[in-house]
Amino acid sequence: MTRAPDRPRVSADPVPLHRLDVPAPHLLPFALGTFDTIGPLSRASFPHRHSFHEVVYVAEGSGRHVVDSVCRPLRPPQLCVIWPGQVHHWELSGQLSGWVVLFNPDFLLTHPEDEELLRSLSAQPLLPLSDEQARGLTALLREMREEHEGGANGHRSVLESLLHVLLVRAARSVAAPAGGAPEAPDGTGRPPVEDRARELARDFLGRLALPDGVGLSVGEHAARLGVSGGYLTESVKRATGRTPSQLLREARVREAKRLLVATELSVRRVAGRVGYPDPAYFCRFFRRETGISPGAFRRAGRLPPAAVARPADSARR
């Protein structure tokens, strides 16, 4: 019998933040299993987010999957990817069965191109699978489980390779990511000239994905990353084509939307959490970026009361 491999810890954030805490002897920043073996949190009905990546294969089930307040009907077989920081929950009207793969960002170090695949896939709705694709995916997941539970020499590298295969196959069902995975002339898998810029941009984007990251300024992020503000701006723009300030504004809007819809925090408290101590300035910023006031956005996107997480609830999850 397989023990549930994840032991998520929950923060005091108004939207519960689950962290992947994998007990010994499974020391990899990686876990996988069925919905049943992973446990109830794998199909949680309350809005929450993760500090880790999650790939979900829904083999059977009915209801809806809600990601950042967008409801997506379940029509198995389907695959979905949840990026760290996205707020999601399940509204189920039937039994949910399938597979869940959980892993921290540092599990991607040998395949950095997989991060771009994950980012692209997380922006898609639930991905429909043909019967043939579903059978192939099930076989691949079973092989991953055997490798993970067996723990033979080199099992981490095998799991990394199998995860890469899973993501590449998933990407084939949608439009290929812009530019695809970069080819390196030296065969390393990454362009040598852009290595440092890509790594720094990845670290910056990873910080923005978590709720406490949007409250910091670009300068504060640069200091925590150990670089100057100018170097951070140059590197992020080279790697992404956009400035850190642009990415930070987008992350703040995204986080504000999540808090407005998924919690009962006041607009003042939402403003403070996304880096705006002055709520009036935050309201002007939000309206400029979205074309609607925070209050109007909350009223338009409010989830059913039973699905709204309250700060007091998070300590009990």
Coordinates of C-alpha atoms in Angstrom, one line a residue:
M1 CA 0.0 0.0 0.0
T2 CA 1.4 3.3 -1.0
R3 CA 1.6 6.0 1.6
A4 CA 0.5 9.5 0.5
P5 CA 3.8 11.0 -0.5
D6 CA 3.2 14.6 0.1
R7 CA 2.8 16.4 3.5
P8 CA 1.7 19.9 2.5
R9 CA 2.4 22.6 5.1
V10 CA -0.1 25.5 5.0
S11 CA 0.9 29.1 5.5
A12 CA -1.1 31.9 7.2
D13 CA -1.9 33.4 3.8
P14 CA -5.6 34.0 3.4
V15 CA -5.5 31.6 0.4
P16 CA -3.8 28.5 1.9
L17 CA -0.4 27.9 0.4
H18 CA 0.6 24.2 0.3
R19 CA 4.3 23.3 0.3
L20 CA 5.7 19.9 -0.8
D21 CA 7.1 18.3 2.2
V22 CA 8.3 14.8 1.2
P23 CA 9.2 12.5 4.1
A24 CA 12.0 10.0 4.2
P25 CA 12.9 7.8 2.5
H26 CA 11.5 9.7 -0.5
L27 CA 14.0 12.6 -0.4
L28 CA 13.5 13.8 -3.9
P29 CA 11.6 17.1 -4.4
F30 CA 9.1 14.9 -6.3
A31 CA 6.0 12.8 -5.6
L32 CA 3.4 11.1 -7.7
G33 CA 0.4 8.8 -7.1
T34 CA -3.3 8.5 -7.7
F35 CA -5.8 10.9 -6.2
D36 CA -6.5 8.3 -3.5
T37 CA -2.9 7.7 -2.6
I38 CA -1.9 11.4 -2.6
G39 CA -4.9 12.1 -0.3
P40 CA -7.8 14.5 0.1
L41 CA -5.8 17.7 -0.6
S42 CA -5.3 16.5 -4.2
R43 CA -9.0 17.2 -4.8
A44 CA -9.5 20.0 -2.3
S45 CA -12.8 21.9 -2.8
F46 CA -11.5 25.1 -1.2
P47 CA -9.3 27.7 -3.1
H48 CA -5.7 27.1 -2.4
R49 CA -2.3 27.3 -4.2
H50 CA 1.0 25.5 -4.2
S51 CA 4.7 26.4 -4.0
F52 CA 5.3 23.5 -6.3
H53 CA 4.3 22.4 -9.8
E54 CA 1.4 20.0 -10.3
V55 CA 0.5 17.9 -13.3
V56 CA -2.9 16.3 -13.1
Y57 CA -4.3 13.5 -15.3
V58 CA -8.1 13.1 -14.9
A59 CA -9.1 9.7 -16.1
E60 CA -12.7 9.8 -14.8
G61 CA -14.8 12.3 -13.0
S62 CA -17.5 15.0 -13.4
G63 CA -17.8 18.5 -12.2
R64 CA -15.5 21.5 -12.7
H65 CA -11.9 22.6 -12.1
V66 CA -11.6 26.2 -11.1
V67 CA -8.2 27.9 -11.8
D68 CA -7.8 31.6 -11.0
S69 CA -11.7 31.9 -10.9
V70 CA -12.1 30.4 -14.4
C71 CA -14.3 27.3 -14.4
R72 CA -13.3 24.5 -16.7
P73 CA -15.7 21.5 -17.1
L74 CA -14.3 18.0 -16.6
R75 CA -14.6 15.9 -19.7
P76 CA -12.1 13.1 -19.2
P77 CA -9.6 12.0 -20.2
Q78 CA -7.9 15.3 -19.7
L79 CA -4.6 16.7 -18.5
C80 CA -3.9 20.0 -16.7
V81 CA -0.8 21.8 -15.4
I82 CA -0.9 24.1 -12.4
W83 CA 1.8 26.6 -12.0
P84 CA 3.1 27.6 -8.5
G85 CA 1.0 30.4 -7.2
Q86 CA -2.1 29.7 -9.2
V87 CA -5.3 29.5 -7.1
H88 CA -7.4 26.5 -7.9
H89 CA -10.0 24.1 -6.5
W90 CA -12.3 21.3 -7.6
E91 CA -16.1 21.4 -7.8
L92 CA -16.9 17.7 -8.1
S93 CA -20.3 16.1 -8.8
G94 CA -18.8 12.5 -9.1
Q95 CA -15.8 10.4 -8.1
L96 CA -12.5 11.8 -9.4
S97 CA -9.9 9.3 -10.5
G98 CA -6.5 9.7 -12.2
W99 CA -2.9 10.6 -11.4
V100 CA -1.2 13.5 -9.7
V101 CA 2.5 14.5 -10.2
L102 CA 4.0 17.0 -7.8
F103 CA 7.6 18.4 -7.9
N104 CA 9.5 21.5 -6.8
P105 CA 11.2 23.8 -9.3
D106 CA 14.6 22.5 -8.4
F107 CA 13.6 19.1 -9.9
L108 CA 13.9 20.8 -13.3
L109 CA 17.6 21.7 -13.1
T110 CA 18.8 19.2 -15.6
H111 CA 15.9 20.0 -18.0
P112 CA 15.5 23.8 -17.8
E113 CA 13.5 23.9 -21.0
D114 CA 10.8 22.0 -19.2
E115 CA 10.0 25.2 -17.3
E116 CA 8.9 26.9 -20.5
L117 CA 6.7 23.9 -21.4
L118 CA 5.1 24.0 -17.9
R119 CA 4.5 27.7 -18.2
S120 CA 2.9 27.3 -21.6
L121 CA 0.7 24.4 -20.5
S122 CA -0.5 26.1 -17.3
A123 CA -2.0 28.8 -19.5
Q124 CA -4.1 26.3 -21.3
P125 CA -7.6 25.0 -20.3
L126 CA -7.9 21.4 -19.5
L127 CA -6.2 19.5 -22.3
P128 CA -8.3 16.9 -24.0
L129 CA -6.7 13.5 -24.7
S130 CA -7.5 10.9 -27.2
D131 CA -8.0 7.3 -26.0
E132 CA -4.6 6.4 -27.5
Q133 CA -2.9 9.4 -25.7
A134 CA -4.6 8.4 -22.5
R135 CA -3.4 4.9 -22.7
G136 CA 0.2 6.1 -23.4
L137 CA 0.1 8.5 -20.6
T138 CA -1.2 5.9 -18.1
A139 CA 1.6 3.6 -19.1
L140 CA 4.2 6.3 -18.7
L141 CA 2.8 7.3 -15.3
R142 CA 2.9 3.7 -14.1
E143 CA 6.6 3.5 -15.3
M144 CA 7.3 6.7 -13.3
R145 CA 5.7 5.2 -10.2
E146 CA 7.7 2.0 -10.5
E147 CA 10.9 4.0 -10.9
H148 CA 10.1 6.3 -8.0
E149 CA 9.1 3.5 -5.6
G150 CA 11.9 1.2 -6.6
G151 CA 14.6 3.7 -5.8
A152 CA 17.3 2.0 -7.9
N153 CA 20.6 3.6 -8.7
G154 CA 20.1 6.6 -11.1
H155 CA 16.3 6.7 -10.5
R156 CA 16.3 10.5 -10.2
S157 CA 17.8 11.0 -13.7
V158 CA 15.3 8.4 -15.1
L159 CA 12.4 10.3 -13.4
E160 CA 13.6 13.6 -14.8
S161 CA 13.8 12.1 -18.3
L162 CA 10.3 10.5 -18.0
L163 CA 8.8 13.8 -16.8
H164 CA 10.4 15.5 -19.8
V165 CA 8.8 13.0 -22.1
L166 CA 5.4 13.5 -20.3
L167 CA 5.6 17.3 -20.8
V168 CA 6.7 17.1 -24.4
R169 CA 3.9 14.8 -25.3
A170 CA 1.4 17.0 -23.5
A171 CA 2.7 20.0 -25.5
R172 CA 1.9 18.2 -28.7
S173 CA -1.8 18.4 -28.0
V174 CA -1.7 22.3 -28.1
A175 CA 0.2 24.9 -30.1
A176 CA 4.0 24.6 -29.6
P177 CA 5.4 27.2 -27.2
A178 CA 6.8 30.2 -28.9
G179 CA 10.2 29.3 -30.3
G180 CA 10.1 25.9 -28.7
A181 CA 12.9 24.7 -26.5
P182 CA 16.1 26.6 -27.3
E183 CA 18.8 24.7 -29.1
A184 CA 22.3 25.1 -27.8
P185 CA 25.2 24.9 -30.3
D186 CA 27.4 23.2 -27.6
G187 CA 24.8 20.4 -26.9
T188 CA 24.2 21.5 -23.3
G189 CA 20.5 22.2 -23.8
R190 CA 20.9 25.9 -23.1
P191 CA 22.5 28.8 -25.1
P192 CA 25.8 29.5 -23.3
V193 CA 25.7 33.3 -23.9
E194 CA 22.2 33.5 -22.3
D195 CA 22.8 31.2 -19.4
R196 CA 23.0 33.8 -16.6
A197 CA 20.2 35.9 -18.0
R198 CA 17.9 32.9 -18.2
E199 CA 18.7 31.7 -14.7
L200 CA 18.2 35.1 -13.2
A201 CA 14.9 35.6 -15.1
R202 CA 13.8 32.2 -14.0
D203 CA 14.6 33.0 -10.3
F204 CA 12.8 36.4 -10.6
L205 CA 9.7 34.9 -12.1
G206 CA 9.7 32.1 -9.5
R207 CA 9.7 34.8 -6.8
L208 CA 6.8 36.6 -8.4
A209 CA 4.7 33.3 -8.5
L210 CA 4.5 33.2 -4.8
P211 CA 2.2 35.5 -2.8
D212 CA 4.9 37.3 -0.8
G213 CA 6.8 38.1 -4.0
V214 CA 4.4 40.7 -5.3
G215 CA 4.7 42.9 -2.3
L216 CA 8.4 43.7 -3.0
S217 CA 9.8 46.3 -5.3
V218 CA 12.1 45.4 -8.2
G219 CA 15.0 46.8 -6.2
E220 CA 14.2 44.6 -3.3
H221 CA 14.0 41.6 -5.5
A222 CA 17.4 42.5 -7.0
A223 CA 18.9 42.8 -3.6
R224 CA 17.6 39.4 -2.5
L225 CA 18.9 37.9 -5.7
G226 CA 22.3 39.5 -5.1
V227 CA 22.5 41.7 -8.2
S228 CA 22.0 45.3 -9.0
G229 CA 18.7 46.7 -10.2
G230 CA 20.2 47.5 -13.6
Y231 CA 21.6 44.1 -14.1
L232 CA 18.3 42.5 -13.2
T233 CA 16.5 44.7 -15.6
E234 CA 19.0 43.9 -18.4
S235 CA 18.9 40.2 -17.8
V236 CA 15.2 39.8 -17.5
K237 CA 14.6 41.9 -20.6
R238 CA 17.1 39.9 -22.6
A239 CA 15.6 36.6 -21.5
T240 CA 11.9 37.5 -21.7
G241 CA 11.7 40.6 -23.9
R242 CA 10.0 42.4 -21.0
T243 CA 11.2 44.5 -18.0
P244 CA 11.0 43.4 -14.4
S245 CA 8.6 46.3 -13.7
Q246 CA 6.2 45.1 -16.4
L247 CA 6.2 41.5 -15.0
L248 CA 5.8 42.8 -11.5
R249 CA 2.8 44.9 -12.4
E250 CA 1.2 41.9 -14.1
A251 CA 1.9 39.7 -11.1
R252 CA 0.4 42.2 -8.8
V253 CA -2.8 42.4 -10.8
R254 CA -3.0 38.6 -11.0
E255 CA -2.5 38.3 -7.2
A256 CA -5.0 41.0 -6.5
K257 CA -7.6 39.3 -8.7
R258 CA -7.0 36.0 -6.8
L259 CA -7.4 37.6 -3.4
L260 CA -10.5 39.6 -4.4
V261 CA -12.3 36.5 -5.8
A262 CA -11.1 33.8 -3.4
T263 CA -11.0 35.6 -0.1
E264 CA -13.0 38.0 2.0
L265 CA -10.1 40.4 2.6
S266 CA -11.0 44.1 2.4
V267 CA -9.7 46.0 -0.6
R268 CA -7.4 47.9 1.8
R269 CA -5.8 44.6 2.9
V270 CA -5.6 43.3 -0.6
A271 CA -3.8 46.5 -1.6
G272 CA -1.3 46.1 1.2
R273 CA -0.6 42.5 0.3
V274 CA 0.3 43.3 -3.3
G275 CA 2.6 46.2 -2.4
Y276 CA 0.3 49.3 -2.3
P277 CA 0.0 50.7 1.3
D278 CA -2.3 53.4 -0.1
P279 CA -5.6 51.7 -1.1
A280 CA -6.7 54.7 -3.2
Y281 CA -3.5 54.4 -5.3
F282 CA -4.1 50.7 -5.6
C283 CA -7.7 51.3 -6.8
R284 CA -6.4 53.6 -9.5
F285 CA -3.7 51.2 -10.5
F286 CA -6.1 48.3 -10.7
R287 CA -8.6 50.2 -12.8
R288 CA -5.9 51.4 -15.1
E289 CA -4.6 47.8 -15.6
T290 CA -8.0 46.1 -15.9
G291 CA -10.5 48.7 -16.8
I292 CA -12.6 47.9 -13.7
S293 CA -12.5 48.8 -10.0
P294 CA -11.5 46.2 -7.4
G295 CA -15.0 46.2 -6.0
A296 CA -16.7 45.7 -9.3
F297 CA -14.2 42.9 -10.2
R298 CA -15.0 41.1 -6.9
R299 CA -18.7 41.3 -7.5
A300 CA -18.4 40.0 -11.0
G301 CA -16.1 37.2 -10.2
R302 CA -17.2 36.1 -6.7
L303 CA -17.2 32.4 -6.1
P304 CA -20.0 30.7 -4.3
P305 CA -19.8 31.5 -0.5
A306 CA -19.0 27.9 0.4
A307 CA -15.9 28.0 -1.8
V308 CA -14.5 31.2 -0.3
A309 CA -11.5 30.7 2.0
R310 CA -11.4 32.7 5.2
P311 CA -8.2 33.6 7.0
A312 CA -9.4 31.7 10.1
D313 CA -9.9 28.5 8.0
S314 CA -6.3 28.3 6.9
A315 CA -5.0 27.2 10.3
R316 CA -7.4 24.2 10.2
R317 CA -6.4 22.9 6.8

